[in-house]
């Protein structure tokens, strides 16, 4: 197994490098559109397969994880998670603002080299974006949330004519009306909120909901087993995606020369955040080596760079944290899906740099209040920007908020293919460090919860499903009445039976556990235990 993991890691990293090399080798031949489509086709199918698995993966992992957590522990994990994500997102934004203000990559002469942009301003505000996220947290139809989410739009209405009393001129003002529309994108945030409540209620019901708990445990195991088989397809898909994106770039040399300092500024900010801020925060909280932690995340980081999608990287991140770094799955299965949706450290830093870069292109001086506004709006706008490859919508909102022209933002699209991949890797790394920190802070309460018999049995069931080749065999727990009837019919190996009926596939307890369970059962009620 260790050799297979190492081979998969090597293949994933090599696929990224080979995709870059092949892309630059093929570019000079000016391949046709059909050739480019064929090169990117394996990557397109790969992304569709992975995104097909995201919905059942998130639902089964969140519900099965929170069903094993006590309500008070779930509340603590949730609060710590939100605090961590808001803190790191603000720190990344602050880092970006300091860097872009110091390096000053925006030169007004670049406008003459690059030409005018074509992007239009938007009527959306930061408040609209924030309210949309709250609306999406509580979808009115959970089925609709699997493929649509709410978004505010401003529709033009009949223009009004305003007469100027001094010059007798008539001007026309186009008015906009705010409407709520549905966009064809999965509402991951709403699904996580629903699944979190569902899982916590299952935990409260305990034995009464054991059948439903088992359903989601088995569903989670099926999805992860399926994804494990697909892991060997990741290198092929990543190679195809990276190669196609490099071939697709127009005017690469000219763009690289004009926007070189902008790219350097963004990459420096992302490196400072990922190699200094996040590791330092992890070390201060856990007192453990952050670089040993990052070593265990190499495959997930390479996958994030190749796919440019936090959601597509989610299965790899699960495996890296749970198998390589031994993080409790109850933490990873809640923290990572939430992080892939609401926390975008790299995206927030990128947005802050892009906004100030546009201001520098137009030689606009930003006051301290403008910088504070940018830091707050980029933090809010990056929340819920999605686990799929990021667009420019949120940056347009920030530009409009501080009164900057949004049309020149389209000029940055030519280098976005590279920056998008790097900031996605930073997003995944930030989520992973968060899981490690939250696991450290909640470890004692989770260990205390493991003393509960139901939680212990659920964890044993999961171990059996994830390790099917171990020697232990499953048994069923029957009621006392059925036990008495069975023992009257035939003599079997000695078991200890509990009063409550449980659909479990936990392994047979060893002799010490058997004796402890016997003493506990006798102490509770002597009539509830029967030894054959």
Short mmCIF file of C-alpha atoms in Angstrom, two decimals:
data_model
loop_
_atom_site.label_atom_id
_atom_site.label_comp_id
_atom_site.label_asym_id
_atom_site.label_seq_id
_atom_site.Cartn_x
_atom_site.Cartn_y
_atom_site.Cartn_z
CA UNK A 1 0.00 0.00 0.00
CA UNK A 2 2.84 2.38 0.82
CA UNK A 3 4.48 1.78 -2.56
CA UNK A 4 1.15 2.40 -4.34
CA UNK A 5 0.69 5.71 -2.51
CA UNK A 6 4.22 6.84 -3.39
CA UNK A 7 3.74 5.81 -7.03
CA UNK A 8 0.46 7.73 -7.24
CA UNK A 9 2.11 10.81 -5.71
CA UNK A 10 4.98 10.65 -8.21
CA UNK A 11 2.59 10.17 -11.14
CA UNK A 12 0.44 13.14 -10.02
CA UNK A 13 3.43 15.50 -9.74
CA UNK A 14 4.91 14.24 -13.02
CA UNK A 15 1.58 14.77 -14.79
CA UNK A 16 1.67 18.47 -13.85
CA UNK A 17 5.27 18.89 -15.05
CA UNK A 18 4.70 16.86 -18.21
CA UNK A 19 1.52 18.82 -19.00
CA UNK A 20 3.43 22.12 -18.81
CA UNK A 21 6.29 20.79 -20.98
CA UNK A 22 3.98 19.31 -23.62
CA UNK A 23 1.93 22.50 -23.72
CA UNK A 24 4.96 24.66 -24.53
CA UNK A 25 6.28 22.08 -27.02
CA UNK A 26 2.97 21.90 -28.95
CA UNK A 27 2.26 25.68 -28.96
CA UNK A 28 4.70 26.60 -31.79
CA UNK A 29 2.91 24.20 -34.16
CA UNK A 30 -0.35 26.21 -33.86
CA UNK A 31 -2.66 23.20 -33.54
CA UNK A 32 -6.20 23.46 -34.88
CA UNK A 33 -9.26 23.84 -32.65
CA UNK A 34 -10.13 20.17 -33.20
CA UNK A 35 -6.68 19.10 -32.05
CA UNK A 36 -6.90 21.29 -28.95
CA UNK A 37 -10.33 19.83 -28.17
CA UNK A 38 -8.98 16.29 -28.44
CA UNK A 39 -6.05 17.14 -26.17
CA UNK A 40 -8.40 18.54 -23.52
CA UNK A 41 -11.12 15.90 -23.92
CA UNK A 42 -9.70 13.40 -21.34
CA UNK A 43 -9.43 16.23 -18.82
CA UNK A 44 -12.99 17.34 -19.54
CA UNK A 45 -14.36 13.83 -18.93
CA UNK A 46 -12.18 13.51 -15.82
CA UNK A 47 -13.59 16.73 -14.32
CA UNK A 48 -17.17 15.65 -15.07
CA UNK A 49 -16.63 12.31 -13.31
CA UNK A 50 -15.09 13.96 -10.26
CA UNK A 51 -17.79 16.65 -10.03
CA UNK A 52 -20.42 13.91 -10.37
CA UNK A 53 -19.08 12.43 -7.12
CA UNK A 54 -19.04 15.70 -5.16
CA UNK A 55 -22.75 15.72 -4.22
CA UNK A 56 -22.99 12.18 -2.73
CA UNK A 57 -19.53 12.57 -1.21
CA UNK A 58 -20.40 15.77 0.67
CA UNK A 59 -23.78 14.51 1.87
CA UNK A 60 -22.55 11.10 3.07
CA UNK A 61 -19.32 12.40 4.63
CA UNK A 62 -20.87 15.31 6.56
CA UNK A 63 -23.84 13.29 7.87
CA UNK A 64 -21.81 10.18 8.80
CA UNK A 65 -19.18 12.33 10.55
CA UNK A 66 -21.58 14.44 12.62
CA UNK A 67 -23.64 11.36 13.55
CA UNK A 68 -20.57 10.28 15.56
CA UNK A 69 -20.19 13.62 17.35
CA UNK A 70 -22.07 14.82 20.39
CA UNK A 71 -24.11 17.99 19.88
CA UNK A 72 -21.88 20.11 22.11
CA UNK A 73 -18.75 18.86 20.30
CA UNK A 74 -20.32 19.66 16.92
CA UNK A 75 -21.10 23.18 18.11
CA UNK A 76 -17.51 23.68 19.25
CA UNK A 77 -16.07 22.32 15.98
CA UNK A 78 -18.36 24.63 13.99
CA UNK A 79 -17.44 27.76 15.97
CA UNK A 80 -13.69 27.08 15.83
CA UNK A 81 -13.92 26.34 12.10
CA UNK A 82 -15.66 29.63 11.29
CA UNK A 83 -13.22 31.64 13.43
CA UNK A 84 -10.21 29.98 11.77
CA UNK A 85 -11.50 30.51 8.24
CA UNK A 86 -12.41 34.16 8.78
CA UNK A 87 -9.01 34.82 10.41
CA UNK A 88 -6.93 33.24 7.64
CA UNK A 89 -8.98 34.88 4.89
CA UNK A 90 -8.47 38.32 6.45
CA UNK A 91 -4.73 37.65 6.94
CA UNK A 92 -4.33 36.66 3.28
CA UNK A 93 -6.14 39.82 2.17
CA UNK A 94 -3.93 41.95 4.42
CA UNK A 95 -0.80 40.28 3.00
CA UNK A 96 -1.91 41.01 -0.56
CA UNK A 97 -2.65 44.67 0.18
CA UNK A 98 0.76 45.22 1.83
CA UNK A 99 2.61 43.55 -1.06
CA UNK A 100 0.85 45.28 -3.94
CA UNK A 101 1.20 48.66 -2.20
CA UNK A 102 4.94 48.06 -1.67
CA UNK A 103 5.88 46.57 -5.07
CA UNK A 104 3.48 48.82 -7.05
CA UNK A 105 3.21 46.61 -10.19
CA UNK A 106 0.57 48.79 -11.88
CA UNK A 107 2.06 51.26 -14.35
CA UNK A 108 -0.32 53.62 -16.27
CA UNK A 109 1.73 53.02 -19.43
CA UNK A 110 0.60 49.36 -19.46
CA UNK A 111 -2.85 50.52 -20.59
CA UNK A 112 -1.32 51.62 -23.89
CA UNK A 113 0.45 48.26 -24.31
CA UNK A 114 -2.50 46.06 -23.35
CA UNK A 115 -5.33 48.17 -24.76
CA UNK A 116 -8.69 48.90 -23.21
CA UNK A 117 -10.67 46.18 -21.46
CA UNK A 118 -14.20 45.13 -22.30
CA UNK A 119 -15.70 44.18 -18.93
CA UNK A 120 -18.71 46.19 -17.80
CA UNK A 121 -19.54 47.47 -14.33
CA UNK A 122 -22.16 45.72 -12.25
CA UNK A 123 -24.93 47.08 -10.06
CA UNK A 124 -24.29 44.38 -7.45
CA UNK A 125 -22.90 45.42 -4.09
CA UNK A 126 -21.07 43.59 -1.34
CA UNK A 127 -24.28 43.58 0.69
CA UNK A 128 -26.06 41.77 -2.16
CA UNK A 129 -23.35 39.12 -2.21
CA UNK A 130 -23.49 38.68 1.56
CA UNK A 131 -27.28 38.38 1.59
CA UNK A 132 -27.14 35.87 -1.26
CA UNK A 133 -24.86 33.66 0.82
CA UNK A 134 -27.32 33.80 3.74
CA UNK A 135 -30.18 32.91 1.38
CA UNK A 136 -28.21 29.99 -0.02
CA UNK A 137 -27.52 28.68 3.48
CA UNK A 138 -31.23 27.97 3.89
CA UNK A 139 -32.58 26.74 0.52
CA UNK A 140 -36.34 26.55 0.18
CA UNK A 141 -36.06 23.27 -1.72
CA UNK A 142 -33.28 20.83 -0.86
CA UNK A 143 -33.63 19.02 -4.20
CA UNK A 144 -33.29 22.30 -6.09
CA UNK A 145 -30.18 23.08 -4.01
CA UNK A 146 -28.41 20.14 -5.66
CA UNK A 147 -28.27 21.98 -8.98
CA UNK A 148 -29.28 25.64 -8.45
CA UNK A 149 -28.54 28.52 -6.13
CA UNK A 150 -29.97 32.00 -5.56
CA UNK A 151 -28.29 35.05 -7.03
CA UNK A 152 -29.27 38.72 -7.03
CA UNK A 153 -29.51 40.43 -10.41
CA UNK A 154 -30.42 43.94 -11.52
CA UNK A 155 -32.73 44.05 -14.53
CA UNK A 156 -33.08 47.27 -16.57
CA UNK A 157 -36.57 48.74 -16.57
CA UNK A 158 -38.23 51.54 -18.52
CA UNK A 159 -35.81 54.51 -18.55
CA UNK A 160 -36.92 57.74 -16.94
CA UNK A 161 -36.55 61.09 -18.68
CA UNK A 162 -35.20 63.96 -16.59
CA UNK A 163 -35.63 67.57 -17.82
CA UNK A 164 -32.88 70.03 -16.93
CA UNK A 165 -34.62 73.31 -15.99
CA UNK A 166 -31.64 75.55 -16.87
CA UNK A 167 -30.61 74.21 -20.27
CA UNK A 168 -33.96 72.65 -21.22
CA UNK A 169 -32.15 69.43 -22.15
CA UNK A 170 -33.72 66.03 -21.57
CA UNK A 171 -31.49 63.27 -20.25
CA UNK A 172 -32.38 59.62 -19.99
CA UNK A 173 -31.54 57.56 -16.91
CA UNK A 174 -31.66 53.77 -17.06
CA UNK A 175 -33.13 52.40 -13.85
CA UNK A 176 -32.52 48.87 -12.56
CA UNK A 177 -34.82 46.68 -10.51
CA UNK A 178 -33.44 44.12 -8.07
CA UNK A 179 -34.63 40.55 -8.70
CA UNK A 180 -33.71 37.13 -7.37
CA UNK A 181 -32.83 34.52 -9.98
CA UNK A 182 -31.54 30.95 -9.90
CA UNK A 183 -28.22 30.05 -11.50
CA UNK A 184 -27.32 26.54 -12.59
CA UNK A 185 -24.68 25.81 -9.97
CA UNK A 186 -24.79 23.43 -7.02
CA UNK A 187 -25.67 25.16 -3.73
CA UNK A 188 -22.94 23.46 -1.71
CA UNK A 189 -23.32 25.81 1.25
CA UNK A 190 -27.03 25.04 1.62
CA UNK A 191 -26.39 21.30 1.35
CA UNK A 192 -23.73 21.46 4.07
CA UNK A 193 -26.08 23.34 6.41
CA UNK A 194 -28.85 20.80 5.80
CA UNK A 195 -26.54 17.80 6.21
CA UNK A 196 -25.02 19.28 9.38
CA UNK A 197 -28.42 19.58 11.03
CA UNK A 198 -29.38 16.11 9.77
CA UNK A 199 -26.20 14.56 11.20
CA UNK A 200 -26.52 16.26 14.58
CA UNK A 201 -30.13 15.08 14.96
CA UNK A 202 -29.02 11.53 14.13
CA UNK A 203 -26.39 11.81 16.86
CA UNK A 204 -29.02 12.96 19.37
CA UNK A 205 -31.40 10.12 18.46
CA UNK A 206 -28.61 7.60 18.91
CA UNK A 207 -29.72 3.95 18.80
CA UNK A 208 -33.15 4.85 17.47
CA UNK A 209 -31.56 6.19 14.27
CA UNK A 210 -28.91 3.50 13.91
CA UNK A 211 -30.34 2.15 10.67
CA UNK A 212 -30.13 5.58 9.02
CA UNK A 213 -26.62 6.14 10.40
CA UNK A 214 -25.52 2.83 8.90
CA UNK A 215 -26.97 3.86 5.54
CA UNK A 216 -24.81 6.98 5.32
CA UNK A 217 -21.75 5.15 6.66
CA UNK A 218 -22.04 2.54 3.92
CA UNK A 219 -22.78 5.21 1.28
CA UNK A 220 -19.66 7.10 2.32
CA UNK A 221 -17.59 3.91 2.14
CA UNK A 222 -18.96 3.12 -1.34
CA UNK A 223 -18.15 6.60 -2.68
CA UNK A 224 -14.62 6.55 -1.22
CA UNK A 225 -13.99 3.04 -2.59
CA UNK A 226 -15.17 4.22 -6.01
CA UNK A 227 -12.94 7.29 -5.83
CA UNK A 228 -9.99 5.12 -4.77
CA UNK A 229 -10.38 3.18 -8.02
CA UNK A 230 -10.51 6.46 -9.96
CA UNK A 231 -7.35 7.83 -8.31
CA UNK A 232 -5.21 6.26 -11.05
CA UNK A 233 -7.10 8.36 -13.62
CA UNK A 234 -6.11 11.62 -11.91
CA UNK A 235 -2.65 11.90 -13.57
CA UNK A 236 -4.15 11.48 -17.07
CA UNK A 237 -6.86 14.08 -16.44
CA UNK A 238 -4.43 16.57 -14.87
CA UNK A 239 -1.95 16.20 -17.77
CA UNK A 240 -4.74 16.86 -20.29
CA UNK A 241 -6.10 19.92 -18.45
CA UNK A 242 -2.72 21.60 -17.93
CA UNK A 243 -1.54 20.94 -21.50
CA UNK A 244 -4.76 22.30 -23.07
CA UNK A 245 -4.75 25.47 -20.95
CA UNK A 246 -1.18 26.33 -21.97
CA UNK A 247 -1.92 25.75 -25.67
CA UNK A 248 -5.02 27.97 -25.44
CA UNK A 249 -3.16 31.08 -24.23
CA UNK A 250 -3.09 33.95 -26.73
CA UNK A 251 -0.08 36.27 -27.04
CA UNK A 252 1.77 34.55 -24.20
CA UNK A 253 5.10 36.35 -24.67
CA UNK A 254 3.68 39.86 -24.90
CA UNK A 255 1.33 39.31 -21.98
CA UNK A 256 4.07 37.81 -19.81
CA UNK A 257 6.28 40.84 -20.39
CA UNK A 258 3.51 43.37 -19.69
CA UNK A 259 2.04 41.68 -16.61
CA UNK A 260 5.23 40.13 -15.21
CA UNK A 261 5.33 42.28 -12.07
CA UNK A 262 1.63 41.68 -11.42
CA UNK A 263 2.14 37.91 -11.62
CA UNK A 264 5.22 38.10 -9.40
CA UNK A 265 3.29 40.15 -6.82
CA UNK A 266 0.42 37.66 -6.64
CA UNK A 267 2.74 34.62 -6.47
CA UNK A 268 4.88 36.25 -3.76
CA UNK A 269 1.78 36.97 -1.71
CA UNK A 270 0.50 33.40 -2.08
CA UNK A 271 3.92 31.99 -1.13
CA UNK A 272 4.17 34.20 1.96
CA UNK A 273 0.68 33.14 3.06
CA UNK A 274 1.25 29.42 2.42
CA UNK A 275 4.88 29.13 3.60
CA UNK A 276 4.89 31.65 6.46
CA UNK A 277 1.46 32.71 7.74
CA UNK A 278 -0.34 29.35 7.71
CA UNK A 279 2.63 27.25 9.01
CA UNK A 280 3.30 29.80 11.76
CA UNK A 281 -0.35 29.72 12.84
CA UNK A 282 -0.32 25.89 12.82
CA UNK A 283 2.89 25.78 14.88
CA UNK A 284 1.67 28.30 17.46
CA UNK A 285 -1.51 26.28 18.08
CA UNK A 286 -0.26 22.68 17.84
CA UNK A 287 3.50 22.99 18.59
CA UNK A 288 4.11 20.53 15.75
CA UNK A 289 6.19 20.80 12.58
CA UNK A 290 4.10 22.41 9.83
CA UNK A 291 6.48 21.25 7.10
CA UNK A 292 6.03 17.59 8.04
CA UNK A 293 2.32 18.28 7.77
CA UNK A 294 2.77 19.83 4.32
CA UNK A 295 4.79 16.82 3.14
CA UNK A 296 1.78 14.59 3.74
CA UNK A 297 -0.32 16.95 1.60
CA UNK A 298 1.84 16.86 -1.54
CA UNK A 299 -0.54 14.78 -3.66
CA UNK A 300 -3.53 16.96 -2.75
CA UNK A 301 -1.58 20.13 -3.60
CA UNK A 302 -0.46 18.72 -6.96
CA UNK A 303 -4.05 17.70 -7.72
CA UNK A 304 -5.32 21.17 -6.78
CA UNK A 305 -2.78 22.76 -9.14
CA UNK A 306 -3.77 20.46 -11.99
CA UNK A 307 -7.55 20.74 -11.63
CA UNK A 308 -7.85 24.35 -10.34
CA UNK A 309 -10.83 23.13 -8.28
CA UNK A 310 -11.08 22.67 -4.51
CA UNK A 311 -14.10 20.42 -4.99
CA UNK A 312 -12.34 18.07 -7.41
CA UNK A 313 -9.43 17.84 -4.96
CA UNK A 314 -11.70 17.03 -1.99
CA UNK A 315 -11.41 13.19 -2.18
CA UNK A 316 -7.61 13.39 -2.41
CA UNK A 317 -7.50 15.80 0.54
CA UNK A 318 -9.64 13.40 2.61
CA UNK A 319 -7.23 10.55 1.96
CA UNK A 320 -4.12 12.64 2.62
CA UNK A 321 -5.35 13.93 5.98
CA UNK A 322 -6.90 10.71 7.25
CA UNK A 323 -4.34 8.18 6.02
CA UNK A 324 -1.07 10.14 5.92
CA UNK A 325 -1.57 12.59 8.79
CA UNK A 326 -4.02 10.56 10.95
CA UNK A 327 -6.54 13.37 11.38
CA UNK A 328 -9.85 12.21 12.84
CA UNK A 329 -12.36 11.68 10.02
CA UNK A 330 -15.07 13.35 12.11
CA UNK A 331 -13.09 16.58 11.74
CA UNK A 332 -12.02 16.23 8.12
CA UNK A 333 -15.47 15.22 6.81
CA UNK A 334 -17.03 18.41 8.22
CA UNK A 335 -14.20 20.95 8.01
CA UNK A 336 -12.99 20.25 4.46
CA UNK A 337 -16.35 20.45 2.59
CA UNK A 338 -17.15 23.65 4.48
CA UNK A 339 -13.68 25.02 3.76
CA UNK A 340 -13.90 24.19 0.05
CA UNK A 341 -17.06 26.32 -0.05
CA UNK A 342 -16.58 29.32 2.23
CA UNK A 343 -12.85 29.79 2.68
CA UNK A 344 -10.80 31.07 -0.21
CA UNK A 345 -7.52 32.39 1.21
CA UNK A 346 -5.77 32.44 -2.15
CA UNK A 347 -8.79 33.94 -3.90
CA UNK A 348 -9.11 36.75 -1.33
CA UNK A 349 -5.42 37.65 -1.73
CA UNK A 350 -5.69 37.53 -5.53
CA UNK A 351 -8.77 39.78 -5.51
CA UNK A 352 -7.11 42.36 -3.26
CA UNK A 353 -4.01 42.52 -5.49
CA UNK A 354 -6.11 42.71 -8.68
CA UNK A 355 -8.27 45.56 -7.36
CA UNK A 356 -5.33 47.72 -6.27
CA UNK A 357 -3.46 46.87 -9.50
CA UNK A 358 -6.39 48.25 -11.53
CA UNK A 359 -6.30 51.43 -9.41
CA UNK A 360 -2.56 51.81 -10.06
CA UNK A 361 -3.09 51.36 -13.82
CA UNK A 362 -5.36 54.42 -13.79
CA UNK A 363 -3.08 56.32 -11.41
CA UNK A 364 -5.81 56.47 -8.77
CA UNK A 365 -4.60 57.13 -5.23
CA UNK A 366 -6.35 54.99 -2.63
CA UNK A 367 -6.84 56.34 0.88
CA UNK A 368 -6.50 54.30 4.05
CA UNK A 369 -10.28 54.03 4.24
CA UNK A 370 -10.33 52.66 0.66
CA UNK A 371 -7.80 49.98 1.63
CA UNK A 372 -9.87 49.03 4.67
CA UNK A 373 -12.97 48.83 2.47
CA UNK A 374 -11.11 46.62 -0.02
CA UNK A 375 -9.91 44.26 2.74
CA UNK A 376 -13.43 43.86 4.14
CA UNK A 377 -15.20 43.51 0.80
CA UNK A 378 -12.70 40.99 -0.60
CA UNK A 379 -13.00 38.90 2.56
CA UNK A 380 -16.81 38.89 2.28
CA UNK A 381 -16.88 38.45 -1.50
CA UNK A 382 -14.49 35.48 -1.44
CA UNK A 383 -16.78 33.60 0.96
CA UNK A 384 -18.88 31.18 -0.99
CA UNK A 385 -17.13 31.99 -4.26
CA UNK A 386 -17.45 28.29 -4.99
CA UNK A 387 -15.37 25.14 -5.04
CA UNK A 388 -15.14 25.22 -8.85
CA UNK A 389 -12.56 27.27 -10.78
CA UNK A 390 -13.03 30.90 -9.79
CA UNK A 391 -14.33 33.64 -12.08
CA UNK A 392 -14.08 37.42 -12.06
CA UNK A 393 -17.57 38.23 -10.77
CA UNK A 394 -16.49 38.80 -7.17
CA UNK A 395 -13.63 41.12 -8.20
CA UNK A 396 -16.05 43.22 -10.27
CA UNK A 397 -18.21 43.64 -7.15
CA UNK A 398 -15.20 44.83 -5.12
CA UNK A 399 -14.15 47.26 -7.87
CA UNK A 400 -17.67 48.71 -8.04
CA UNK A 401 -17.80 49.07 -4.25
CA UNK A 402 -14.70 51.28 -4.15
CA UNK A 403 -15.62 53.15 -7.35
CA UNK A 404 -12.93 51.75 -9.67
CA UNK A 405 -13.43 50.95 -13.40
CA UNK A 406 -14.09 47.24 -13.96
CA UNK A 407 -13.58 47.15 -17.73
CA UNK A 408 -9.80 46.64 -17.55
CA UNK A 409 -10.13 43.56 -15.37
CA UNK A 410 -10.59 41.43 -18.50
CA UNK A 411 -6.95 42.17 -19.36
CA UNK A 412 -5.88 39.94 -16.46
CA UNK A 413 -7.61 36.88 -17.93
CA UNK A 414 -4.53 36.04 -19.97
CA UNK A 415 -2.52 35.14 -16.85
CA UNK A 416 -5.43 33.86 -14.77
CA UNK A 417 -4.88 30.25 -15.90
CA UNK A 418 -1.65 30.11 -13.86
CA UNK A 419 -2.70 32.20 -10.87
CA UNK A 420 -5.97 30.27 -10.55
CA UNK A 421 -4.07 27.01 -10.10
CA UNK A 422 -1.66 28.41 -7.55
CA UNK A 423 -4.37 30.07 -5.46
CA UNK A 424 -6.45 26.85 -5.52
CA UNK A 425 -3.45 25.00 -4.07
CA UNK A 426 -3.21 27.66 -1.36
CA UNK A 427 -6.95 27.28 -0.65
CA UNK A 428 -6.54 23.51 -0.21
CA UNK A 429 -3.49 23.97 2.00
CA UNK A 430 -5.36 26.46 4.19
CA UNK A 431 -8.29 24.04 4.58
CA UNK A 432 -5.89 21.23 5.51
CA UNK A 433 -4.05 23.30 8.12
CA UNK A 434 -7.46 24.23 9.51
CA UNK A 435 -8.42 20.56 9.86
CA UNK A 436 -5.14 19.89 11.68
CA UNK A 437 -5.63 22.83 14.07
CA UNK A 438 -9.28 21.98 14.79
CA UNK A 439 -8.39 18.33 15.36
CA UNK A 440 -5.76 19.42 17.89
CA UNK A 441 -8.18 21.72 19.74
CA UNK A 442 -11.05 19.20 19.88
CA UNK A 443 -9.07 15.97 20.28
CA UNK A 444 -9.74 15.55 24.00
CA UNK A 445 -13.51 15.97 23.65
CA UNK A 446 -13.59 13.55 20.70
CA UNK A 447 -11.65 10.95 22.71
CA UNK A 448 -14.09 11.42 25.56
CA UNK A 449 -16.97 10.84 23.14
CA UNK A 450 -15.36 7.56 22.03
CA UNK A 451 -16.27 6.04 25.40
CA UNK A 452 -19.93 6.08 24.31
CA UNK A 453 -20.85 2.57 23.17
CA UNK A 454 -22.80 3.66 20.09
CA UNK A 455 -20.03 5.96 18.85
CA UNK A 456 -17.46 3.22 19.50
CA UNK A 457 -19.50 0.74 17.47
CA UNK A 458 -19.93 3.20 14.60
CA UNK A 459 -16.18 3.80 14.45
CA UNK A 460 -15.56 0.05 14.46
CA UNK A 461 -18.05 -0.34 11.61
CA UNK A 462 -16.21 2.30 9.59
CA UNK A 463 -12.86 0.59 10.25
CA UNK A 464 -14.27 -2.69 8.94
CA UNK A 465 -15.63 -1.04 5.80
CA UNK A 466 -12.34 0.75 5.13
CA UNK A 467 -10.23 -2.32 5.97
CA UNK A 468 -12.21 -5.28 4.61
CA UNK A 469 -9.26 -7.68 4.72
CA UNK A 470 -8.89 -7.79 8.50
CA UNK A 471 -9.59 -11.05 10.30
CA UNK A 472 -12.56 -10.01 12.41
CA UNK A 473 -16.02 -11.05 11.32
CA UNK A 474 -19.22 -9.05 11.79
CA UNK A 475 -21.96 -10.04 14.22
CA UNK A 476 -25.49 -8.80 14.79
CA UNK A 477 -26.84 -7.56 18.11
CA UNK A 478 -30.21 -9.05 18.98
CA UNK A 479 -32.74 -8.40 21.63
CA UNK A 480 -32.80 -10.44 24.83
CA UNK A 481 -35.94 -12.28 23.79
CA UNK A 482 -34.49 -13.46 20.49
CA UNK A 483 -31.32 -14.44 22.30
CA UNK A 484 -33.21 -16.70 24.68
CA UNK A 485 -35.08 -18.35 21.83
CA UNK A 486 -31.90 -18.91 19.83
CA UNK A 487 -30.04 -20.44 22.73
CA UNK A 488 -32.88 -22.86 23.36
CA UNK A 489 -32.58 -24.09 19.76
CA UNK A 490 -28.84 -24.42 19.44
CA UNK A 491 -25.63 -23.92 21.37
CA UNK A 492 -23.37 -21.30 19.91
CA UNK A 493 -20.14 -19.55 20.81
CA UNK A 494 -20.55 -17.20 23.78
CA UNK A 495 -21.65 -13.66 22.99
CA UNK A 496 -22.83 -10.74 25.07
CA UNK A 497 -26.11 -9.29 23.91
CA UNK A 498 -27.45 -5.85 24.67
CA UNK A 499 -31.02 -4.90 25.40
CA UNK A 500 -31.43 -2.58 22.41
CA UNK A 501 -31.72 -3.85 18.86
CA UNK A 502 -28.84 -2.64 16.69
CA UNK A 503 -28.17 -3.14 13.01
CA UNK A 504 -24.42 -3.21 13.44
CA UNK A 505 -21.52 -4.92 11.77
CA UNK A 506 -19.01 -4.29 14.54
CA UNK A 507 -16.29 -6.91 15.23
CA UNK A 508 -16.57 -9.45 18.03
CA UNK A 509 -15.28 -7.89 21.26
CA UNK A 510 -12.17 -9.41 22.82
CA UNK A 511 -12.17 -11.07 26.23
CA UNK A 512 -11.40 -7.90 28.22
CA UNK A 513 -14.14 -5.95 26.45
CA UNK A 514 -16.49 -8.87 26.96
CA UNK A 515 -15.90 -8.87 30.72
CA UNK A 516 -16.24 -5.08 30.96
CA UNK A 517 -19.51 -5.15 29.06
CA UNK A 518 -20.75 -7.98 31.27
CA UNK A 519 -20.03 -6.08 34.49
CA UNK A 520 -21.65 -2.92 33.12
CA UNK A 521 -24.75 -4.80 32.02
CA UNK A 522 -25.11 -6.59 35.39
CA UNK A 523 -24.77 -3.27 37.21
CA UNK A 524 -27.51 -1.69 35.12
CA UNK A 525 -29.98 -4.52 35.16
CA UNK A 526 -29.21 -8.14 35.90
CA UNK A 527 -32.12 -9.31 33.79
CA UNK A 528 -30.79 -7.57 30.68
CA UNK A 529 -27.73 -9.81 30.25
CA UNK A 530 -27.71 -13.47 29.29
CA UNK A 531 -24.58 -15.58 28.99
CA UNK A 532 -24.78 -18.81 27.09
#
